Coordinates of C-alpha atoms in Angstrom, one line a residue:
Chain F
X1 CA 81.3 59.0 70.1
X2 CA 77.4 59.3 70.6
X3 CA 76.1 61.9 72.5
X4 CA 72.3 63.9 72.8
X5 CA 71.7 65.9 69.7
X6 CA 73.0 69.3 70.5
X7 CA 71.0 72.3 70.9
X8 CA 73.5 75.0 70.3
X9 CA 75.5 77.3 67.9
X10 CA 79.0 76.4 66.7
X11 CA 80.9 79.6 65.7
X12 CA 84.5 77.9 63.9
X13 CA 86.3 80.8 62.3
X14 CA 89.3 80.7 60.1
X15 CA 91.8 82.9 62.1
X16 CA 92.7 86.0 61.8
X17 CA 89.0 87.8 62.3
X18 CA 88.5 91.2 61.5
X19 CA 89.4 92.8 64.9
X20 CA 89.2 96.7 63.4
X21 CA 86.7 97.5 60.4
X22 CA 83.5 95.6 60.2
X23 CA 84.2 93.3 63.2
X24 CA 81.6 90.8 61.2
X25 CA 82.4 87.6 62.8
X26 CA 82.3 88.7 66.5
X27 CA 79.6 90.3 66.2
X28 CA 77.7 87.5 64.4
X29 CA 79.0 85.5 67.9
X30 CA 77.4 88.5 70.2
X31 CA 74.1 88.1 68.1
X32 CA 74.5 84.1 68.1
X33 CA 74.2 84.5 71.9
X34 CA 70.3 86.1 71.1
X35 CA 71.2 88.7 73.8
X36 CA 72.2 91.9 73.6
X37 CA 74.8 92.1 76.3
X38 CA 75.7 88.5 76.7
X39 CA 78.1 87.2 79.6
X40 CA 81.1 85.8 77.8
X41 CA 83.7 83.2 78.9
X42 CA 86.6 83.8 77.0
X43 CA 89.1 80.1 77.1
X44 CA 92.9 81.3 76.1
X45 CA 94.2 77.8 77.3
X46 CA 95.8 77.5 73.1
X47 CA 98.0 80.5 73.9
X48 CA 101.4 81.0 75.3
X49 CA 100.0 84.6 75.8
X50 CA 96.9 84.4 77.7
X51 CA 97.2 87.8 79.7
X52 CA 97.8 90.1 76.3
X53 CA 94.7 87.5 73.9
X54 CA 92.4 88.3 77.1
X55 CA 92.6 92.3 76.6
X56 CA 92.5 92.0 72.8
X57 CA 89.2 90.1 72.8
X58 CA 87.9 91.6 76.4
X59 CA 88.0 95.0 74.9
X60 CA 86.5 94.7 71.5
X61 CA 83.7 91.8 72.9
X62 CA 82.5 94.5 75.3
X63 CA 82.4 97.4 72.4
X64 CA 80.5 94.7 70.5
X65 CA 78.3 94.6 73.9
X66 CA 79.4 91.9 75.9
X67 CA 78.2 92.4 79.4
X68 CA 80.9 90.7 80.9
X69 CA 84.0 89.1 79.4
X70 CA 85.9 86.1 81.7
X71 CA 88.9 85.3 80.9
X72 CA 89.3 81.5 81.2
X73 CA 92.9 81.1 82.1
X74 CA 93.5 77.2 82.3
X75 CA 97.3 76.9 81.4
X76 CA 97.4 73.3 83.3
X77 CA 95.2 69.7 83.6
X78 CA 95.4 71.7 87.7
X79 CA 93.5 74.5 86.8
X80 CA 90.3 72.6 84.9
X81 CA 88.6 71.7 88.2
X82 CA 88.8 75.5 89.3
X83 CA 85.1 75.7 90.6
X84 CA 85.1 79.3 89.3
X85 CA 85.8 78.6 85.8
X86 CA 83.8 75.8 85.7
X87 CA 80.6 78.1 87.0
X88 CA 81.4 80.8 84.5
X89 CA 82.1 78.2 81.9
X90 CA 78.6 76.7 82.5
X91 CA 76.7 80.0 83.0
X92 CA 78.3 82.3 79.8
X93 CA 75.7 82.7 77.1
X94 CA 78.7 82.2 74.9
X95 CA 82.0 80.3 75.2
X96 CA 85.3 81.9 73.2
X97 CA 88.1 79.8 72.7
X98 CA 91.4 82.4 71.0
X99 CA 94.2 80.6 68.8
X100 CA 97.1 79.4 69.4
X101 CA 98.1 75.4 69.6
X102 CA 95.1 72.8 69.1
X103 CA 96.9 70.4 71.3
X104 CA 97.0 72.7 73.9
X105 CA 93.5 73.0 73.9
X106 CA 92.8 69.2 73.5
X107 CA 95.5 67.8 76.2
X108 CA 95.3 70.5 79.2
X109 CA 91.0 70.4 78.6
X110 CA 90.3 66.8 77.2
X111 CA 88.4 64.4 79.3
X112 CA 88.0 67.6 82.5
X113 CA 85.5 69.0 84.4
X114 CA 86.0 72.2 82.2
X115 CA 85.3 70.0 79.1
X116 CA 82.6 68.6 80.1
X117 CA 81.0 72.1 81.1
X118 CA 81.5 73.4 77.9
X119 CA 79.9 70.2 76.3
X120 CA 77.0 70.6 78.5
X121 CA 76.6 74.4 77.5
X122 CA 76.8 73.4 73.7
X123 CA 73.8 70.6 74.7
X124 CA 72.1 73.0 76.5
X125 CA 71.6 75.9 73.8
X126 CA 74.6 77.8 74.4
X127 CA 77.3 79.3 71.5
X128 CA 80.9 77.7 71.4
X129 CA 83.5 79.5 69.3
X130 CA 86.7 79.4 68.2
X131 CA 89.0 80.9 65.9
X132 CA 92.3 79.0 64.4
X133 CA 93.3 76.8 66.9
X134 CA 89.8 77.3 68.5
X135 CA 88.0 76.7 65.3
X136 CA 90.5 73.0 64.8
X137 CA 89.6 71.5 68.3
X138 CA 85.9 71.8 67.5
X139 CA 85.8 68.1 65.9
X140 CA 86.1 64.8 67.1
X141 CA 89.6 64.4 64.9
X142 CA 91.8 67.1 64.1
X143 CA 94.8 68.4 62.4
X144 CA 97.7 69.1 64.6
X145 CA 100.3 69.4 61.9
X146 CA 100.8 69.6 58.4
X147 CA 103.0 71.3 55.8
X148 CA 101.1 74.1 54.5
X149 CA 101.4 74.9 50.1
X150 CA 102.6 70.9 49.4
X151 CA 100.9 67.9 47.5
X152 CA 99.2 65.6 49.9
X153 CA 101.5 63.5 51.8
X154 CA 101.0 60.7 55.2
X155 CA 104.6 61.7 56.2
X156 CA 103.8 65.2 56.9
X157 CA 100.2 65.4 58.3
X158 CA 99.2 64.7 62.0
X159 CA 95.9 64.2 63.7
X160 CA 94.9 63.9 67.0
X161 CA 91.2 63.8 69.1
X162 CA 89.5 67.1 69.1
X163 CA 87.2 68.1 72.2
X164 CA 83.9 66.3 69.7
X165 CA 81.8 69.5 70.0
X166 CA 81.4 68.3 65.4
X167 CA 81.4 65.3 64.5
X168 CA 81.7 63.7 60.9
X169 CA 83.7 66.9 60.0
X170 CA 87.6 67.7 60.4
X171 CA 87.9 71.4 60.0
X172 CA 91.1 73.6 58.8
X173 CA 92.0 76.5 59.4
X174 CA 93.7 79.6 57.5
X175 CA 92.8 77.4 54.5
X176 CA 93.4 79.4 51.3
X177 CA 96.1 81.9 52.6
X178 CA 98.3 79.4 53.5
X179 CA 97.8 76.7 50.5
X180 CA 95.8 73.9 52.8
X181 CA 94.2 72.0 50.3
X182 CA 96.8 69.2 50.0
X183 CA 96.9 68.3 53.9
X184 CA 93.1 68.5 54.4
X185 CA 92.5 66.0 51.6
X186 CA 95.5 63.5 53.2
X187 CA 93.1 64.1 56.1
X188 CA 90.2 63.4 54.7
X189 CA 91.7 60.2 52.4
X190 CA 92.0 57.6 55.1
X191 CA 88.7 57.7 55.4
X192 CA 86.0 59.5 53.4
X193 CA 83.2 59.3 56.0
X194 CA 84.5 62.4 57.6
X195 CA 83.8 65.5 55.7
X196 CA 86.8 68.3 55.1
X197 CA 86.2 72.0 56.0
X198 CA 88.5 74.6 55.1
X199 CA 88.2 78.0 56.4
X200 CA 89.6 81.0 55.3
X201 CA 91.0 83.6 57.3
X202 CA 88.3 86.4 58.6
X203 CA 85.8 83.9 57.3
X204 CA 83.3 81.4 59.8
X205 CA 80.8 79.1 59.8
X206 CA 78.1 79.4 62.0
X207 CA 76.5 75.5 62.6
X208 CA 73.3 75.1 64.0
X209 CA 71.7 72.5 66.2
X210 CA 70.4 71.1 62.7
X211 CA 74.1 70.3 60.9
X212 CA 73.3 73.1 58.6
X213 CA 76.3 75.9 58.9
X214 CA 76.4 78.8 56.8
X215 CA 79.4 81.1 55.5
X216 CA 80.3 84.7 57.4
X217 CA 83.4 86.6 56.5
X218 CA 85.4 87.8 53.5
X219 CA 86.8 84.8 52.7
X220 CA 85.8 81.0 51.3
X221 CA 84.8 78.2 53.2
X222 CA 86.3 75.1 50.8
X223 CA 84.3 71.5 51.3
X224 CA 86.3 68.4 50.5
X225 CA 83.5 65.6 50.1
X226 CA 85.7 62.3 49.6
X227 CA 82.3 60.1 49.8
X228 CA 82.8 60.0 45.7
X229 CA 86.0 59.1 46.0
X230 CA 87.4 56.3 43.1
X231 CA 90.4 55.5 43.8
X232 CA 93.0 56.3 46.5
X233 CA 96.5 54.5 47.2
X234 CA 96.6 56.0 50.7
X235 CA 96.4 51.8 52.1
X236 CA 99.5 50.8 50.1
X237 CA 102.0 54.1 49.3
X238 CA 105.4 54.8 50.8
X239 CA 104.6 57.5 53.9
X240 CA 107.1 60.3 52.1
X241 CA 105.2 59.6 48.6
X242 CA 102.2 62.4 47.8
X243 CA 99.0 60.8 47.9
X244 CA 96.6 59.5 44.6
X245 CA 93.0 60.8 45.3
X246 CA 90.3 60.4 42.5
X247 CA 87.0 61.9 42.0
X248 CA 86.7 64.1 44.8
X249 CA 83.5 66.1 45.5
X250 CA 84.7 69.9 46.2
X251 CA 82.4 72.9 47.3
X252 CA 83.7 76.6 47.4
X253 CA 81.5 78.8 49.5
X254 CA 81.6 82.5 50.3
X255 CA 79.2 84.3 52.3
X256 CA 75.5 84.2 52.4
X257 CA 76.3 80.4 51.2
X258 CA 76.0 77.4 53.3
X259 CA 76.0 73.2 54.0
X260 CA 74.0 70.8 55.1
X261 CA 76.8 68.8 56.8
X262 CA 74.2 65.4 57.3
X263 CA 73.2 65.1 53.9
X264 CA 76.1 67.0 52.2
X265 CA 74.8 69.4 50.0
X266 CA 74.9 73.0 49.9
X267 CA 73.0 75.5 50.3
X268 CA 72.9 78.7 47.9
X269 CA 71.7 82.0 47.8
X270 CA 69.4 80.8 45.8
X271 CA 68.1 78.3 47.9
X272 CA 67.0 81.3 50.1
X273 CA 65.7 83.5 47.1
X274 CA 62.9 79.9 46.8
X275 CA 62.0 80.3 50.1
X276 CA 58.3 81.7 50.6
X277 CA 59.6 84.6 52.7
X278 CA 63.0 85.6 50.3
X279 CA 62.3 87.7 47.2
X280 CA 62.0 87.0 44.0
X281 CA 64.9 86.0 42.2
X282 CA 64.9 88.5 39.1
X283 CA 67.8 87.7 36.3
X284 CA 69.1 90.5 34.5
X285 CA 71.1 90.3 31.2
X286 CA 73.9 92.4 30.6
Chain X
X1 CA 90.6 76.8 17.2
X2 CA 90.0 73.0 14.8
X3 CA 93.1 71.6 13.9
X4 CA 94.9 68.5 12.3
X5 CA 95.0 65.8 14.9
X6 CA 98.5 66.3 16.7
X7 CA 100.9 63.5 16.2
X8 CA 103.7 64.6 18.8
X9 CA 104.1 64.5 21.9
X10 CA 103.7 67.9 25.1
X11 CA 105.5 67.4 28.2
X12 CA 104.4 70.4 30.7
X13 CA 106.5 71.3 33.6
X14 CA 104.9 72.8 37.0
X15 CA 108.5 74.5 37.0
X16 CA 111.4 74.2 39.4
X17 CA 112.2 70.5 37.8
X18 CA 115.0 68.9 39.2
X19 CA 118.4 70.0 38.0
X20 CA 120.9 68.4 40.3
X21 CA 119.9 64.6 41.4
X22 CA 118.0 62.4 39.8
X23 CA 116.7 64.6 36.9
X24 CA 113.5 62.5 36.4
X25 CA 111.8 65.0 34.3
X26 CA 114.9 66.6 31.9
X27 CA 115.9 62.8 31.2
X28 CA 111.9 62.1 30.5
X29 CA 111.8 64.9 27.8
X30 CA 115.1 63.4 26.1
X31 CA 114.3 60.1 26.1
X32 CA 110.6 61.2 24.5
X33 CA 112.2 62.6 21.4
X34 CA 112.9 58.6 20.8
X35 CA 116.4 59.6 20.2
X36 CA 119.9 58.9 22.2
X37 CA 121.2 62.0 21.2
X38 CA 118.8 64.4 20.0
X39 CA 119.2 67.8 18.7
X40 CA 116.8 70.0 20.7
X41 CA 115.9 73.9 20.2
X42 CA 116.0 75.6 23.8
X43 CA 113.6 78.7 23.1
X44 CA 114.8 81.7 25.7
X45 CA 111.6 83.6 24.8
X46 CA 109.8 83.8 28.3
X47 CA 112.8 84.9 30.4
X48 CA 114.7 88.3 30.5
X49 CA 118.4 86.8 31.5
X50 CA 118.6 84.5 28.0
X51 CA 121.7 83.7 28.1
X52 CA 122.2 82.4 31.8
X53 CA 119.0 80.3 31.0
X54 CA 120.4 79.1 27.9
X55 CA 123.7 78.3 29.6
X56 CA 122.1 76.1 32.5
X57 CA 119.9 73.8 30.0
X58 CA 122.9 73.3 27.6
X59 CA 124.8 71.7 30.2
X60 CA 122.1 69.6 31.7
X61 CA 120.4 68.5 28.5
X62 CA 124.6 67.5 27.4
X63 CA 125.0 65.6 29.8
X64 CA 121.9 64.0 29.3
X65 CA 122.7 63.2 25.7
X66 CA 121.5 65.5 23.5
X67 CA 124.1 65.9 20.6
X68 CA 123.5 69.7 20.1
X69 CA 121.4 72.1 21.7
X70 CA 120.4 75.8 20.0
X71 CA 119.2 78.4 22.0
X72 CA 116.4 80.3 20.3
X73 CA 116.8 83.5 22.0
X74 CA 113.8 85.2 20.3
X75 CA 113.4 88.3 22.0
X76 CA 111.2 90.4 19.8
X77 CA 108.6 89.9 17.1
X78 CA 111.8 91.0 14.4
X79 CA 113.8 88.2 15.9
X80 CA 110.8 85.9 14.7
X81 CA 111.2 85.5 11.1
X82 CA 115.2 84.6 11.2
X83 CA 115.4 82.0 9.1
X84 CA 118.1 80.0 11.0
X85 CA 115.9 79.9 14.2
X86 CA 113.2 78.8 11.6
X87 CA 115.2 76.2 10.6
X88 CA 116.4 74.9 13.8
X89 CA 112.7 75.1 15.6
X90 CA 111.9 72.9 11.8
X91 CA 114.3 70.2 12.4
X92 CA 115.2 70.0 16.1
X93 CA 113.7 66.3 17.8
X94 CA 112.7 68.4 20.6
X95 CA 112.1 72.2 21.3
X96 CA 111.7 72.9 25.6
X97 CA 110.5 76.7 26.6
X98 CA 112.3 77.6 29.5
X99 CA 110.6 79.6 32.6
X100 CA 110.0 83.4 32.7
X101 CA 107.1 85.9 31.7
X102 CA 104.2 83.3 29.3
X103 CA 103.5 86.9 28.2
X104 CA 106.0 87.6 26.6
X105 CA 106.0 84.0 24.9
X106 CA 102.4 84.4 23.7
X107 CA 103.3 88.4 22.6
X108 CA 106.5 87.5 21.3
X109 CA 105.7 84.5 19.2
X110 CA 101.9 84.3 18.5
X111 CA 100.7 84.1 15.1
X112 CA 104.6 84.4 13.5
X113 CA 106.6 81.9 11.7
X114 CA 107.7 80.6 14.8
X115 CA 104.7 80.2 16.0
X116 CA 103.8 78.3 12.6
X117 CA 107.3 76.0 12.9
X118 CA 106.5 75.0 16.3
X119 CA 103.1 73.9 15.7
X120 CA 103.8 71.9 12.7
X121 CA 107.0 70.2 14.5
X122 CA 104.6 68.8 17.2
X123 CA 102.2 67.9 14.5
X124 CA 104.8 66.3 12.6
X125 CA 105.6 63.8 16.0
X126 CA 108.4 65.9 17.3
X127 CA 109.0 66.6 21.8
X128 CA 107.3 70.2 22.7
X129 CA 108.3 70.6 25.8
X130 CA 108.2 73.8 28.9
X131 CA 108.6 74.4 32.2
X132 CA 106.8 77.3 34.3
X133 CA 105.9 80.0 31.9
X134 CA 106.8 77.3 29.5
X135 CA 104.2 75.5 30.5
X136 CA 101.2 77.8 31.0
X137 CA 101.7 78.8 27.0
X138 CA 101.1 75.2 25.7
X139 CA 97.4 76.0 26.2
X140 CA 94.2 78.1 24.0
X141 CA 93.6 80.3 27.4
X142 CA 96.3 81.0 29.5
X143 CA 96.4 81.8 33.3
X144 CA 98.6 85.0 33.1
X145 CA 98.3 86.4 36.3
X146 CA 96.8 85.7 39.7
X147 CA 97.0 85.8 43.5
X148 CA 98.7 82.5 44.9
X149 CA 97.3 81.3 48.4
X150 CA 93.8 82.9 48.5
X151 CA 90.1 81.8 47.7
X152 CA 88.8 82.3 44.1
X153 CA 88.1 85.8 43.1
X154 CA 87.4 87.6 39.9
X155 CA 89.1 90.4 40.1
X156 CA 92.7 88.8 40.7
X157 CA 92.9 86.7 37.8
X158 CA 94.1 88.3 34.2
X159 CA 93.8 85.4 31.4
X160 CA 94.9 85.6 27.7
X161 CA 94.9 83.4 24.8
X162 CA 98.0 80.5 25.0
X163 CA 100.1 79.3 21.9
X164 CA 97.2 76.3 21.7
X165 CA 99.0 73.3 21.6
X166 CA 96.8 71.9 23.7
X167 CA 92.8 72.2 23.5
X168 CA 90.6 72.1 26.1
X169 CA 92.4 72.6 29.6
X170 CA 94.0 75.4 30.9
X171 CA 97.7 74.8 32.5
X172 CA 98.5 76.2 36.2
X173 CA 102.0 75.6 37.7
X174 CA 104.2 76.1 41.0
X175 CA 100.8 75.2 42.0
X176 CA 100.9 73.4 45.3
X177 CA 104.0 74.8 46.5
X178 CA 102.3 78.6 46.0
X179 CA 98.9 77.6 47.1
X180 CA 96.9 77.7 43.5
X181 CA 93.8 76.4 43.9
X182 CA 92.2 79.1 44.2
X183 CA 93.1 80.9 41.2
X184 CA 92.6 78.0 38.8
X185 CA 89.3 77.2 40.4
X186 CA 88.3 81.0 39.4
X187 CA 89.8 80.2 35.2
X188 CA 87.7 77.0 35.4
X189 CA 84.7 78.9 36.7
X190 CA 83.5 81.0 33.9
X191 CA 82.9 77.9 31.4
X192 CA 83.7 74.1 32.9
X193 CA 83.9 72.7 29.3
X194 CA 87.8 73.6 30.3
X195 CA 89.2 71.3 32.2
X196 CA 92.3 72.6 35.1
X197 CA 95.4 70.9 35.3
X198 CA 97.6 72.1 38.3
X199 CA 101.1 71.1 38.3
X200 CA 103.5 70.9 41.1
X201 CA 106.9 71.9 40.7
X202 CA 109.6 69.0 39.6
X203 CA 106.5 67.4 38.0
X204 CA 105.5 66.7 34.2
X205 CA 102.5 66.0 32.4
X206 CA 103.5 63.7 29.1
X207 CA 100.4 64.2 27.1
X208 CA 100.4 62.0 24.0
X209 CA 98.7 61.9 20.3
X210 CA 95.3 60.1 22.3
X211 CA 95.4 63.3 24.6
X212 CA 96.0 60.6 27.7
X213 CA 98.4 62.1 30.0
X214 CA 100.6 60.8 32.7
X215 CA 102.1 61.6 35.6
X216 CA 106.2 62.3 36.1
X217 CA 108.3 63.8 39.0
X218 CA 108.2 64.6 42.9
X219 CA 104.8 65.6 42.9
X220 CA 101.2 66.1 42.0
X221 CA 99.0 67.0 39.6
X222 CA 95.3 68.4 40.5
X223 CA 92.7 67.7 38.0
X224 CA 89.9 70.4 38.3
X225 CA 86.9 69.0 36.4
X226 CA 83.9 71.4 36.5
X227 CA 81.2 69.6 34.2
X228 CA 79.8 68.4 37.2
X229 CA 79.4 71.8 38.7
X230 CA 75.8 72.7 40.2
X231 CA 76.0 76.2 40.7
X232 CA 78.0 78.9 40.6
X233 CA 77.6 82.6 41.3
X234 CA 80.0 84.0 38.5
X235 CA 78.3 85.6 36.2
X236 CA 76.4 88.0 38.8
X237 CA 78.9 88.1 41.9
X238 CA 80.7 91.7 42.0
X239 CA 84.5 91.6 41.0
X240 CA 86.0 92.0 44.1
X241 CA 83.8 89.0 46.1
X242 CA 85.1 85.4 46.4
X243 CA 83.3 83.0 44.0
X244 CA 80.8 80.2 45.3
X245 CA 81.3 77.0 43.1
X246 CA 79.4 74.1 44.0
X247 CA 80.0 70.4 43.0
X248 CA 83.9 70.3 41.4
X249 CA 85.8 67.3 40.9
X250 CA 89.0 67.0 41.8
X251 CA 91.3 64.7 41.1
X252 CA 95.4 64.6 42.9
X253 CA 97.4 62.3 40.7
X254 CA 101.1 61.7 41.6
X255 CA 104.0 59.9 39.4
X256 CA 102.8 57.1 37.7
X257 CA 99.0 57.8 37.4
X258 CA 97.7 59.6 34.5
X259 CA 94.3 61.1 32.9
X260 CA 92.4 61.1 29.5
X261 CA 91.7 64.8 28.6
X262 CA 89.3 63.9 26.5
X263 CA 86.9 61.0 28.8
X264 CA 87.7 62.9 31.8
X265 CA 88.7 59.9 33.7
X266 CA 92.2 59.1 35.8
X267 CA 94.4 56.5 34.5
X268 CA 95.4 54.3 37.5
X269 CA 98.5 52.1 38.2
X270 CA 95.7 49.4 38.7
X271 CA 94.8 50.1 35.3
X272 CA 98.0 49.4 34.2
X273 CA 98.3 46.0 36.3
X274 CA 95.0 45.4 35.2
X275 CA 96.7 45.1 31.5
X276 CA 97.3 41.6 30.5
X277 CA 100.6 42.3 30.2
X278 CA 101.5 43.6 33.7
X279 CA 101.8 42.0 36.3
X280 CA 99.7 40.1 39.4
X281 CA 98.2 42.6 41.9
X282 CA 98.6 40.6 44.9
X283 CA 97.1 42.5 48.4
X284 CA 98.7 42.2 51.6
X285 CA 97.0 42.5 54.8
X286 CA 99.7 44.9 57.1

């Protein structure tokens, strides 16, 4: 799908952010905003426990210095034409989607009013995040389903249409903690155009309007680039055989790293270090 | 360490090989000893319940044909010297490491007569074959410890020198089914002239003399080939941070495919059709 190049911050987080200690990833989305104490609408349509996500996030957003936190409770395709929700939706400096079920997310919001404020907010400047489920709806296609710490498979992976905030990407979530790799690159076989993200828990990346994200957290972000792909059988193999993928292009990066999702390369620490303004890059033997 | 070119034949086992139905991989190792009824050596080394390990491959590898089958149940650096054990490791058609602690097979047998009888049986054309820990030994380096299902780190991964069978790569197992990535991404880190072979459980690698391996089993193998690595931050990150590694080629290779250790480059069933002998590749549209 086309659309107006957007103008705002993507926040896609792994899960399982730090909620207690460093609080790094929320509070890099309370400085995404650019305001101090930033009104915040905070979507919990992926849970099956809206009330209890609201106060978790409600109370450590405002200690992070949220002005205001919202909590978005659209539980039905009913509630998306709420004209309150869809003016806090279109006024919050940042948008907060928790975790829970992607398909939630994507069939009770897909194609609403609500959907298309929070596009328009994206468009218009604003930060969208998400975390787990949150940080899977983000793309145009995502993963719904998938055995987690198995060899690539068809049978066992399922996709679906995200809300398109990203495109060209299919993000996963909770990557390396619970042993991702093999449905992420099933995902990314059929057709190599998209790019694979990975996330790690308590780990984000932070996109900006230029398809450049870069790395936040304690974890890795893992790229799966399948445009160097050789050889796969994906076309012709029996749906409960694993998969035969050659010469994939894969990217681990921690914090302080980054991608430029357009032209797919990353972006180092060292990249920075060459930049007039950085420091000098002094190498020490030892 | 240089050596004599090897003449036999390694068949590595991401552990957990089926025991019970089809047996793909125990009936692979018996049948590459080019023998109906082979006498095979079943070295008990690695695990601390001998016996019961001893008892389980007796039966199977029986049943599959083997005319006798000797358990080696070295358990100390004294045991390593017996002269019967000697003997048997000499003259058995095929010698298969069973699963435990590769510690304690690298402790246990390194640099002994064993050792010595082991290597020369493979050189001599004879079936070296192992399973789990079985399987990490074959190897110069050795992953001997390590985090499963989390990003590459330093700190986590312990390494020590293998029984060097095999040059060049560095053997992790279990390795989809306990999320391994990660870990062997971090052994290949430090110096990509090693190339990572990750192998699923109830699937074999059958390397031959050419060092061209293939594929055997339920399911995959992940090729980890760092030469084409731009960057990584390993030599100055601290111990405890998660690696960046930039520019990795992977490669996921179920039954039937294969790899030369030496090129670098995946063996396809194409190739094989490809081969005057096979047969027509016909395509259907579907």
């Amino acid at each position: 799908m086309s659309e107006p190049k957007a103008k705002g911050t993507l926040i896609i987080i792994g899960g399982a952010e730090d909620k207690n200690a460093d609080k790094t990833i929320l509070k890099t989305f309370i400085a995404a905003t650019g305001k101090n104490n930033p009104d915040i609408a905070l979507v919990t349509t992926a849970t099956n426990s809206p009330v209890k996500a609201a106060e978790v996030y409600e109370d450590i957003l405002s200690q992070l210095g949220a002005k205001t936190v919202h909590p978005i409770h659209i539980s039905s395709r009913e509630d998306t034409s709420d004209s309150d929700n869809i003016e806090i939706l279109k006024s919050a400096d940042g948008i907060f989607f928790v975790g829970g079920d992607q398909l939630r997310i994507s069939s009770i919001l897909g194609g609403t009013d609500a959907h298309k404020a929070i596009r328009e907010s994206y468009l218009s400047g604003r930060v969208i995040a998400g975390t787990s489920a949150g940080a899977s709806m983000m793309s145009e296609i995502m993963v719904v389903e998938g055995k987690d710490d198995e060899a690539p498979r068809k049978c066992t992976l399922k996709m679906a249409p995200g809300m398109g905030l990203l495109e060209g990407v299919i993000i996963d979530q909770h990557f390396n903690q619970r042993g991702r790799i093999g449905r992420l690159l099933a995902a990314v076989a059929p057709n190599p155009s998209v790019l694979g993200i990975g996330i790690d828990e308590d780990t984000a990346i932070i996109v900006d309007s230029d398809m450049n994200f870069k790395v936040a957290g304690s974890g890795v972000v893992t790229v799966i680039d399948g445009k160097t792909i050789r050889y796969t059988n994906i076309s012709e193999q029996n749906q409960n055989e694993p998969l035969a993928i050659t010469n994939v292009m894969l990217h681990v990066l921690p914090s302080g790293y980054g991608f430029n999702i357009i032209n797919r390369i990353e972006i180092t620490k060292e990249d920075k270090k060459a930049d007039p303004n950085g420091k000098d890059n002094k190498e020490e033997a030892k």
